Amino acid sequence: MAETTHRYRVLIGKPGLDGHDRGAKFIARALRDAGFEVVYTGIRRTPEEIAAAAVQEDVSAVGLSSLSGAHLRLFPAVVDALGKSGAGDIPVLGGGVIPDEDISHLKQAGIVEVFTPGTPVDQIIQAFQQACEAHQGS
Amino acid sequence: MNSDHLLQGLKERDPRAVAKAISLVENGDPLADSILASLDESLIDQALVLGITGPPGAGKSTLTNQIISYFRSQGKRIGVIAIDPSSPISGGAILGDRIRMMQHALDNDVVVRSMATRGRLGGLCAATGAAVRIMASSGCSHIIIETVGVGQSEMDIIRLADITALVLAPGLGDDIQAMKAGLLEVADLLVVNKADCAGAETLAMDMEAVARERREKNEGVIEVCMTVASEGKGIKDMLHVVAKIDEEYRQSGEIMKRRMKSHDLEVLDWAVELIKPKFLKMIAESDTSRKGDPRMKAVEILKKL
Ligand SMILES: Nc1nc2c(ncn2[C@@H]2O[C@H](COP(=O)(O)OP(=O)(O)OP(=O)(O)O)[C@@H](O)[C@H]2O)c(=O)[nH]1
Ligand SMILES: [Mg+2]
């Protein structure tokens, strides 16, 4: 497995002010264990910083985590920032403590998948896999 | 994006073009060839490639972040290649060096690229070397390669640097012992980071002794610096030493010599990388029993070339 040279690169970032990155780190490790190369940018990033890093790292998907309740503002802001950097093709996935009624808002705003604390980790990995495949094919 | 677009983008310092070009080489895409063949050789010659290596947690990324700040205050465009090991089991990796450098995230003249070792024997040197040249061609006058100083592949990468700083810190214990043999012999600069922590003085004295010994054996300039990377202390002095070594090595022809050596290494790396699939096919076809002495079979295969 380690022989293949091609690997999906993804970025995991945490926009907003809350300082808990347990969830983000958990996903980062799960993705690594599934064979992804995960650029981790740490906590308290602005949407613009996350977008700029995603461009420089040429990732195939961006995963966001938010526990602060600000996801309705922050997740779409990352989608916008990517678009402004000419990287609107990079899919954005998001997870965290997200009420069911927010999910359709987020999807309308361009977040391709939304995860909640109940989402099984295998499903999350699969969603990243599909997002990356779709991106590479585009 | 086609290769003309990418080359134009590199000239215009477009972050996406730089990133795409690096991905092409990293993934061994055939499109990479025409890009690598058309890079700006004079910019590549002028760029200073600084290797930052040392045990995990010594403060390499924090130091790199401060070095970026310093060079940026002089208006220089900087490239950083931060290498982390791939998991030997899954092949995946967590690339976390960027966390310490996020203050520069919105600065278009700070080009940061994280790379995983991808567990390959060869190929990493080749990909890193190409990334260095792509960054230089896009106008980066200083390029930093950060890598954990353990293992042979890391040692090979560090040969791509014009000047190498080995970053150590007190309290890292046996890691340092394990590295002494290798990296202490190739480093031009020994940086004792975390000078604010207990044990830094002792470590610095040990390093002075190593430096003295190497100077006596005429093994290069070799200097010792102390830094507190987390507070930005000692960075300016350290970079003065780097500049001094650079000047001396450029005059003496040492930089040229090192680049020629690393060029040979990269060519070798590519050769091995490119021949590998062919060899694997030949091996599989040559005998299906999979029995007998592997070395002799290798000799037989080479005869058929
Ligand atoms: N006290 C003190 N802490 C420091 C100093 N420099 C870095 N640190 C801390 O040391 C820890 C590791 O720093 P990094 O810069 O990530 O170290 P690294 O060598 O890049 O680590 P890896 O990339 O994981 O090998 C961080 O918590 C830093 O804040 C320093 O000069 N003094
Ligand atoms: Mg680091």
Coordinates of C-alpha atoms and ligand atoms in Angstrom, one line a residue:
Chain A
M1 CA 0.0 0.0 0.0
A2 CA 2.7 2.4 0.9
E3 CA 4.2 1.8 -2.6
T4 CA 1.7 3.8 -4.6
T5 CA 2.8 7.3 -5.1
H6 CA -0.6 8.9 -5.5
R7 CA -2.4 9.8 -2.3
Y8 CA -5.4 12.0 -1.6
R9 CA -4.4 15.1 0.2
V10 CA -7.0 16.8 2.4
L11 CA -7.0 19.7 4.8
I12 CA -8.6 19.7 8.2
G13 CA -9.2 23.1 9.7
K14 CA -11.0 24.6 12.5
P15 CA -12.5 28.1 11.9
G16 CA -13.8 30.2 14.6
L17 CA -13.0 31.0 18.2
D18 CA -13.7 27.8 20.2
G19 CA -10.5 26.1 21.3
H20 CA -11.6 22.5 21.3
D21 CA -9.9 20.5 18.5
R22 CA -10.6 17.0 19.8
G23 CA -13.1 16.3 17.1
A24 CA -10.8 17.8 14.3
K25 CA -7.8 15.8 15.5
F26 CA -9.9 12.6 15.8
I27 CA -11.0 13.0 12.2
A28 CA -7.5 13.8 11.1
R29 CA -6.1 10.6 12.6
A30 CA -9.0 8.5 11.2
L31 CA -8.2 9.9 7.8
R32 CA -4.5 9.2 8.1
D33 CA -5.3 5.6 9.2
A34 CA -7.4 5.3 6.1
G35 CA -4.4 6.3 3.9
F36 CA -5.1 10.0 3.4
E37 CA -2.4 12.7 3.7
V38 CA -3.9 15.2 6.1
V39 CA -2.7 18.8 6.4
Y40 CA -3.8 20.0 9.8
T41 CA -3.9 23.7 10.4
G42 CA -4.9 23.9 14.0
I43 CA -7.5 25.9 15.9
R44 CA -8.9 29.5 15.5
R45 CA -8.3 30.0 11.8
T46 CA -10.1 32.5 9.7
P47 CA -11.9 31.2 6.6
E48 CA -9.4 33.1 4.4
E49 CA -6.4 31.4 6.1
I50 CA -7.9 28.0 5.6
A51 CA -8.6 28.7 2.0
A52 CA -5.1 30.1 1.4
A53 CA -3.6 27.0 3.0
A54 CA -5.8 24.7 0.9
V55 CA -4.6 26.4 -2.3
Q56 CA -0.9 26.1 -1.4
E57 CA -1.3 22.5 -0.3
D58 CA -3.3 21.7 -3.4
V59 CA -5.7 19.5 -1.4
S60 CA -8.6 17.6 -3.0
A61 CA -11.0 18.4 -0.1
V62 CA -11.3 20.6 2.9
G63 CA -12.9 19.3 6.2
L64 CA -14.1 21.8 8.8
S65 CA -15.0 21.3 12.4
S66 CA -17.0 23.7 14.5
L67 CA -18.4 23.3 18.0
S68 CA -19.1 26.9 18.6
G69 CA -22.4 27.2 16.9
A70 CA -21.0 29.6 14.3
H71 CA -21.0 27.0 11.5
L72 CA -23.8 28.7 9.6
R73 CA -21.5 31.7 9.1
L74 CA -18.1 30.0 9.1
F75 CA -18.6 27.0 6.8
P76 CA -20.1 29.1 3.9
A77 CA -17.4 31.7 4.5
V78 CA -14.7 29.1 3.7
V79 CA -16.6 28.1 0.5
D80 CA -16.6 31.8 -0.5
A81 CA -13.0 32.3 0.4
L82 CA -12.0 29.3 -1.8
G83 CA -14.0 30.7 -4.6
K84 CA -12.3 34.0 -4.3
S85 CA -8.9 32.3 -4.4
G86 CA -9.8 30.6 -7.7
A87 CA -10.2 27.3 -5.9
G88 CA -14.0 26.9 -5.9
D89 CA -13.6 23.4 -7.3
I90 CA -12.2 22.1 -3.9
P91 CA -15.1 20.5 -2.1
V92 CA -15.8 21.5 1.5
L93 CA -17.1 19.0 4.1
G94 CA -18.1 20.0 7.7
G95 CA -18.9 18.5 11.0
G96 CA -19.6 19.3 14.6
V97 CA -22.5 20.0 16.9
I98 CA -24.9 20.9 14.1
P99 CA -28.7 20.9 14.6
D100 CA -30.6 18.9 11.9
E101 CA -32.4 22.0 10.7
D102 CA -29.1 23.7 9.7
I103 CA -28.0 20.8 7.5
S104 CA -30.0 21.9 4.4
H105 CA -28.9 25.5 4.8
L106 CA -25.3 24.4 4.8
K107 CA -25.8 22.1 1.8
Q108 CA -27.4 25.0 -0.1
A109 CA -24.4 27.1 0.7
G110 CA -22.2 24.6 -1.0
I111 CA -21.0 22.3 1.8
V112 CA -21.1 18.9 0.2
E113 CA -21.4 16.8 3.3
V114 CA -22.4 17.5 6.9
F115 CA -21.5 15.3 9.8
T116 CA -23.0 15.3 13.3
P117 CA -21.7 13.7 16.5
G118 CA -23.7 10.6 15.5
T119 CA -22.1 10.1 12.1
P120 CA -20.1 6.8 12.1
V121 CA -16.4 7.4 11.3
D122 CA -16.5 5.0 8.3
Q123 CA -19.1 7.1 6.7
I124 CA -17.0 10.2 7.2
I125 CA -14.0 8.6 5.6
Q126 CA -16.1 7.4 2.7
A127 CA -17.5 10.9 2.2
F128 CA -14.0 12.2 2.0
Q129 CA -13.0 9.5 -0.4
Q130 CA -15.9 10.3 -2.7
A131 CA -15.3 14.0 -2.5
C132 CA -11.7 13.5 -3.5
E133 CA -12.5 11.1 -6.3
A134 CA -15.1 13.6 -7.7
H135 CA -12.5 16.4 -7.4
Q136 CA -9.7 14.5 -9.2
G137 CA -12.2 13.5 -11.9
S138 CA -13.3 17.1 -12.5
Chain B
M1 CA -4.3 23.8 -16.4
N2 CA -1.8 22.9 -19.1
S3 CA 2.0 23.3 -18.7
D4 CA 2.2 26.7 -20.5
H5 CA -0.5 28.0 -18.2
L6 CA 1.4 26.6 -15.2
L7 CA 4.7 28.1 -16.3
Q8 CA 3.1 31.5 -16.9
G9 CA 1.5 31.1 -13.4
L10 CA 4.8 30.4 -11.8
K11 CA 6.3 33.5 -13.3
E12 CA 3.3 35.5 -12.0
R13 CA 3.7 33.9 -8.6
D14 CA 0.2 32.5 -8.7
P15 CA -0.2 30.3 -5.6
R16 CA -2.4 27.8 -7.4
A17 CA 0.1 27.3 -10.2
V18 CA 3.0 26.8 -7.8
A19 CA 0.9 24.2 -5.9
K20 CA -0.3 22.4 -9.0
A21 CA 3.2 22.2 -10.4
I22 CA 4.5 20.6 -7.2
S23 CA 1.6 18.1 -7.2
L24 CA 2.5 17.1 -10.7
V25 CA 6.0 16.1 -9.8
E26 CA 5.0 14.6 -6.5
N27 CA 2.6 12.3 -8.3
G28 CA 5.0 11.5 -11.1
D29 CA 2.7 13.0 -13.7
P30 CA 4.2 13.1 -17.2
L31 CA 3.1 16.8 -17.5
A32 CA 5.7 17.6 -14.9
D33 CA 8.5 17.0 -17.4
S34 CA 7.9 20.0 -19.6
I35 CA 7.5 22.3 -16.6
L36 CA 10.7 21.1 -14.9
A37 CA 12.6 21.5 -18.2
S38 CA 11.5 25.2 -18.5
L39 CA 12.3 26.5 -15.1
D40 CA 14.4 29.6 -14.5
E41 CA 17.9 28.3 -13.9
S42 CA 19.4 31.6 -12.9
L43 CA 16.8 32.0 -10.1
I44 CA 17.5 28.5 -9.0
D45 CA 21.3 29.2 -8.9
Q46 CA 20.8 32.3 -6.8
A47 CA 18.3 30.8 -4.2
L48 CA 19.6 29.8 -0.8
V49 CA 18.3 26.4 0.3
L50 CA 18.4 26.1 4.1
G51 CA 17.9 22.7 5.7
I52 CA 16.3 22.6 9.2
T53 CA 16.5 19.3 10.8
G54 CA 16.4 17.8 14.3
P55 CA 14.5 15.5 16.6
P56 CA 10.7 15.7 17.0
G57 CA 9.6 18.6 19.1
A58 CA 12.9 20.5 19.1
G59 CA 11.2 23.5 17.7
K60 CA 12.0 23.3 14.0
S61 CA 8.6 24.6 12.8
T62 CA 8.5 27.4 15.4
L63 CA 12.0 28.4 14.3
T64 CA 11.1 28.2 10.6
N65 CA 8.2 30.5 11.4
Q66 CA 10.5 33.1 12.9
I67 CA 13.0 32.8 10.0
I68 CA 10.1 33.5 7.6
S69 CA 9.2 36.6 9.7
Y70 CA 12.8 37.9 9.5
F71 CA 13.2 37.3 5.8
R72 CA 9.8 38.9 5.1
S73 CA 10.8 42.0 7.0
Q74 CA 13.6 42.3 4.4
G75 CA 11.1 41.9 1.6
K76 CA 12.3 38.5 0.5
R77 CA 10.0 35.9 -0.9
I78 CA 10.2 32.6 1.0
G79 CA 9.5 28.9 0.3
V80 CA 9.1 26.2 2.9
I81 CA 8.9 22.5 2.3
A82 CA 7.9 20.7 5.5
I83 CA 8.3 17.0 5.4
D84 CA 6.6 14.6 7.8
P85 CA 6.8 10.8 7.8
S86 CA 4.0 8.7 6.3
S87 CA 2.5 5.9 8.4
P88 CA 4.2 2.7 7.3
I89 CA 0.9 0.9 8.0
S90 CA -1.8 3.0 6.2
G91 CA 0.5 5.1 4.0
G92 CA -1.4 8.1 5.3
A93 CA 0.2 11.0 7.1
I94 CA -0.7 14.0 9.4
L95 CA 1.2 17.0 8.2
G96 CA 1.1 19.5 11.1
D97 CA 4.1 21.7 10.7
R98 CA 2.0 24.4 9.1
I99 CA 0.2 25.0 12.4
R100 CA 3.2 27.0 13.6
M101 CA 3.4 29.1 10.5
M102 CA -0.2 30.1 10.1
Q103 CA 0.6 33.7 10.9
H104 CA 1.9 33.9 7.4
A105 CA -1.0 32.1 5.8
L106 CA -2.4 35.2 4.0
D107 CA 1.0 36.3 2.8
N108 CA 1.4 35.4 -0.9
D109 CA 5.1 35.7 -0.7
V110 CA 5.3 32.8 1.8
V111 CA 4.9 29.6 0.0
V112 CA 4.5 26.6 2.3
R113 CA 4.1 23.1 1.1
S114 CA 3.7 20.0 3.4
M115 CA 5.0 16.7 2.0
A116 CA 4.8 13.2 3.3
T117 CA 7.7 10.8 2.9
R118 CA 5.2 8.3 1.3
G119 CA 7.4 5.4 2.5
R120 CA 9.2 5.2 -0.7
L121 CA 12.9 4.3 -0.8
G122 CA 13.5 6.7 -3.6
G123 CA 11.4 9.4 -5.0
L124 CA 11.3 11.7 -2.0
C125 CA 14.6 13.4 -2.9
A126 CA 13.4 13.8 -6.4
A127 CA 10.1 15.3 -5.4
T128 CA 11.7 17.6 -2.9
G129 CA 14.4 18.8 -5.2
A130 CA 11.8 19.6 -7.9
A131 CA 9.7 21.5 -5.4
V132 CA 12.7 23.5 -4.4
R133 CA 13.3 24.5 -8.0
I134 CA 9.7 25.3 -8.7
M135 CA 9.6 27.6 -5.6
A136 CA 12.9 29.2 -6.7
S137 CA 11.5 29.7 -10.2
S138 CA 8.5 31.4 -8.8
G139 CA 10.8 34.0 -7.2
C140 CA 11.6 32.5 -3.7
S141 CA 15.1 33.7 -2.9
H142 CA 15.2 31.6 0.3
I143 CA 13.9 28.1 0.6
I144 CA 13.7 26.1 3.8
I145 CA 13.4 22.4 4.0
E146 CA 12.1 21.2 7.4
T147 CA 12.5 17.5 8.2
V148 CA 12.8 15.3 11.2
G149 CA 16.3 14.2 11.5
V150 CA 15.9 10.4 11.8
G151 CA 16.4 7.8 9.1
Q152 CA 18.3 7.6 5.9
S153 CA 15.8 9.2 3.6
E154 CA 15.8 12.3 5.8
M155 CA 19.6 12.3 5.6
D156 CA 19.4 12.2 1.8
I157 CA 16.9 15.1 1.7
I158 CA 19.1 17.2 3.8
R159 CA 21.8 16.9 1.2
L160 CA 19.6 18.9 -1.1
A161 CA 20.2 21.9 1.2
D162 CA 23.1 24.4 0.6
I163 CA 23.4 24.9 4.4
T164 CA 22.0 22.7 7.1
A165 CA 21.0 23.7 10.6
L166 CA 20.6 20.9 13.2
V167 CA 18.1 22.1 15.8
L168 CA 18.4 20.6 19.3
A169 CA 16.7 21.3 22.5
P170 CA 17.4 20.3 26.1
G171 CA 15.3 17.5 27.6
L172 CA 15.0 15.4 24.4
G173 CA 17.4 12.8 25.8
D174 CA 18.2 9.7 23.9
D175 CA 16.9 11.0 20.6
I176 CA 19.9 13.2 20.4
Q177 CA 22.4 10.4 21.2
A178 CA 20.9 8.4 18.4
M179 CA 21.4 11.2 15.9
K180 CA 24.8 12.3 16.9
A181 CA 26.6 10.0 14.5
G182 CA 24.8 11.1 11.4
L183 CA 23.5 14.6 11.5
L184 CA 26.1 16.2 13.7
E185 CA 28.5 15.3 10.9
V186 CA 26.6 17.0 8.1
A187 CA 25.3 20.1 9.9
D188 CA 26.9 23.5 9.3
L189 CA 25.1 25.1 12.2
L190 CA 24.1 23.6 15.5
V191 CA 21.1 25.5 17.0
V192 CA 20.4 25.0 20.6
N193 CA 16.7 26.0 20.8
K194 CA 14.6 26.4 23.9
A195 CA 17.5 28.3 25.5
D196 CA 14.9 29.4 28.1
C197 CA 14.7 25.9 29.4
A198 CA 16.9 24.1 32.0
G199 CA 19.8 22.3 30.5
A200 CA 20.3 24.6 27.5
E201 CA 23.7 25.8 28.7
T202 CA 25.0 22.3 29.2
L203 CA 23.7 21.3 25.8
A204 CA 25.3 24.3 24.2
M205 CA 28.7 23.5 25.8
D206 CA 28.5 19.9 24.5
M207 CA 27.7 21.3 21.0
E208 CA 30.6 23.7 21.2
A209 CA 32.9 20.8 21.9
V210 CA 31.5 19.0 18.8
A211 CA 32.0 22.1 16.7
R212 CA 35.6 22.6 18.0
E213 CA 36.4 19.0 17.1
R214 CA 35.0 19.4 13.6
R215 CA 36.8 22.7 13.0
E216 CA 40.1 21.1 14.1
K217 CA 39.5 18.3 11.6
N218 CA 38.9 21.0 9.0
E219 CA 35.4 19.8 8.4
G220 CA 33.8 23.2 7.5
V221 CA 32.7 26.3 9.3
I222 CA 30.4 24.8 11.9
E223 CA 28.9 27.3 14.4
V224 CA 26.7 27.0 17.5
C225 CA 23.8 29.3 18.1
M226 CA 21.2 29.6 20.9
T227 CA 17.6 30.5 20.2
V228 CA 14.2 30.8 21.9
A229 CA 12.2 30.3 18.8
S230 CA 8.8 30.7 20.7
E231 CA 9.9 34.2 21.6
G232 CA 11.8 35.1 18.4
K233 CA 15.1 35.4 20.4
G234 CA 18.4 34.7 18.7
I235 CA 17.0 34.4 15.2
K236 CA 18.7 37.4 13.8
D237 CA 22.1 36.2 15.1
M238 CA 21.5 32.8 13.7
L239 CA 20.6 34.2 10.3
H240 CA 23.8 36.3 10.3
V241 CA 25.7 33.1 10.8
V242 CA 23.8 31.5 8.0
A243 CA 24.6 34.5 5.7
K244 CA 28.3 34.3 6.7
I245 CA 28.5 30.6 6.0
D246 CA 26.7 31.1 2.7
E247 CA 29.2 33.8 1.6
E248 CA 32.1 31.7 2.6
Y249 CA 30.8 28.6 0.9
R250 CA 29.9 30.5 -2.3
Q251 CA 33.4 31.9 -2.5
S252 CA 35.2 28.7 -1.7
G253 CA 33.0 26.8 -4.2
E254 CA 31.5 24.6 -1.5
I255 CA 28.0 25.5 -2.5
M256 CA 28.7 24.5 -6.1
K257 CA 30.2 21.3 -4.9
R258 CA 27.2 20.4 -2.8
R259 CA 24.8 21.2 -5.5
M260 CA 26.6 19.0 -7.9
K261 CA 26.5 16.2 -5.4
S262 CA 22.8 16.6 -4.7
H263 CA 22.2 16.8 -8.5
D264 CA 23.8 13.4 -8.9
L265 CA 21.7 12.1 -6.0
E266 CA 18.6 13.4 -7.5
V267 CA 19.4 11.9 -10.9
L268 CA 20.0 8.6 -9.2
D269 CA 16.8 8.9 -7.3
W270 CA 14.8 9.6 -10.5
A271 CA 16.6 6.7 -12.3
V272 CA 15.6 4.3 -9.6
E273 CA 12.1 5.7 -9.5
L274 CA 11.7 5.4 -13.3
I275 CA 13.2 2.0 -13.7
K276 CA 11.2 0.4 -10.8
P277 CA 8.0 -0.5 -12.7
K278 CA 10.0 -2.0 -15.5
F279 CA 12.1 -4.0 -13.1
L280 CA 9.1 -5.2 -11.2
K281 CA 7.6 -6.4 -14.5
M282 CA 10.8 -8.2 -15.5
I283 CA 11.1 -9.9 -12.1
A284 CA 7.5 -11.1 -12.3
E285 CA 8.0 -12.4 -15.8
S286 CA 11.4 -13.9 -15.4
D287 CA 10.3 -16.6 -13.0
T288 CA 7.0 -17.6 -11.5
S289 CA 8.4 -19.9 -8.8
R290 CA 9.6 -17.1 -6.6
K291 CA 12.3 -19.4 -5.3
G292 CA 16.1 -19.1 -5.3
D293 CA 18.6 -16.4 -4.3
P294 CA 17.2 -12.9 -4.8
R295 CA 20.7 -11.3 -5.3
M296 CA 21.6 -13.7 -8.2
K297 CA 18.3 -13.0 -9.8
A298 CA 18.9 -9.3 -9.6
V299 CA 22.3 -9.8 -11.3
E300 CA 20.5 -11.8 -14.1
I301 CA 17.9 -9.1 -14.5
L302 CA 20.5 -6.4 -14.8
K303 CA 22.3 -8.4 -17.5
K304 CA 19.2 -8.3 -19.6
L305 CA 19.1 -4.5 -19.7
Ligands
LIG1 N1 10.1 26.9 25.9 C1 10.2 26.9 24.6 N2 9.4 26.2 23.8 C2 9.5 26.2 22.5 C3 10.6 26.9 21.9 N3 10.5 26.7 20.5 C4 9.4 25.9 20.3 N4 8.9 25.5 21.5 C5 7.7 24.7 21.7 O1 8.1 23.3 21.4 C6 7.0 22.6 20.9 C7 7.4 21.9 19.6 O2 7.6 23.0 18.6 P1 7.6 22.7 17.0 O3 8.1 23.9 16.4 O4 6.3 22.1 16.6 O5 8.7 21.5 16.9 P2 9.2 20.7 15.7 O6 10.6 20.4 15.8 O7 8.8 21.4 14.4 O8 8.3 19.4 15.9 P3 8.0 18.2 14.8 O9 7.7 18.9 13.5 O10 6.8 17.5 15.4 O11 9.2 17.3 14.7 C8 5.8 23.6 20.7 O12 5.0 23.5 21.8 C9 6.6 25.0 20.7 O13 5.7 26.0 21.2 C10 11.5 27.6 22.7 O14 12.4 28.3 22.3 N5 11.2 27.6 24.1
MG2 MG 7.6 20.7 12.8

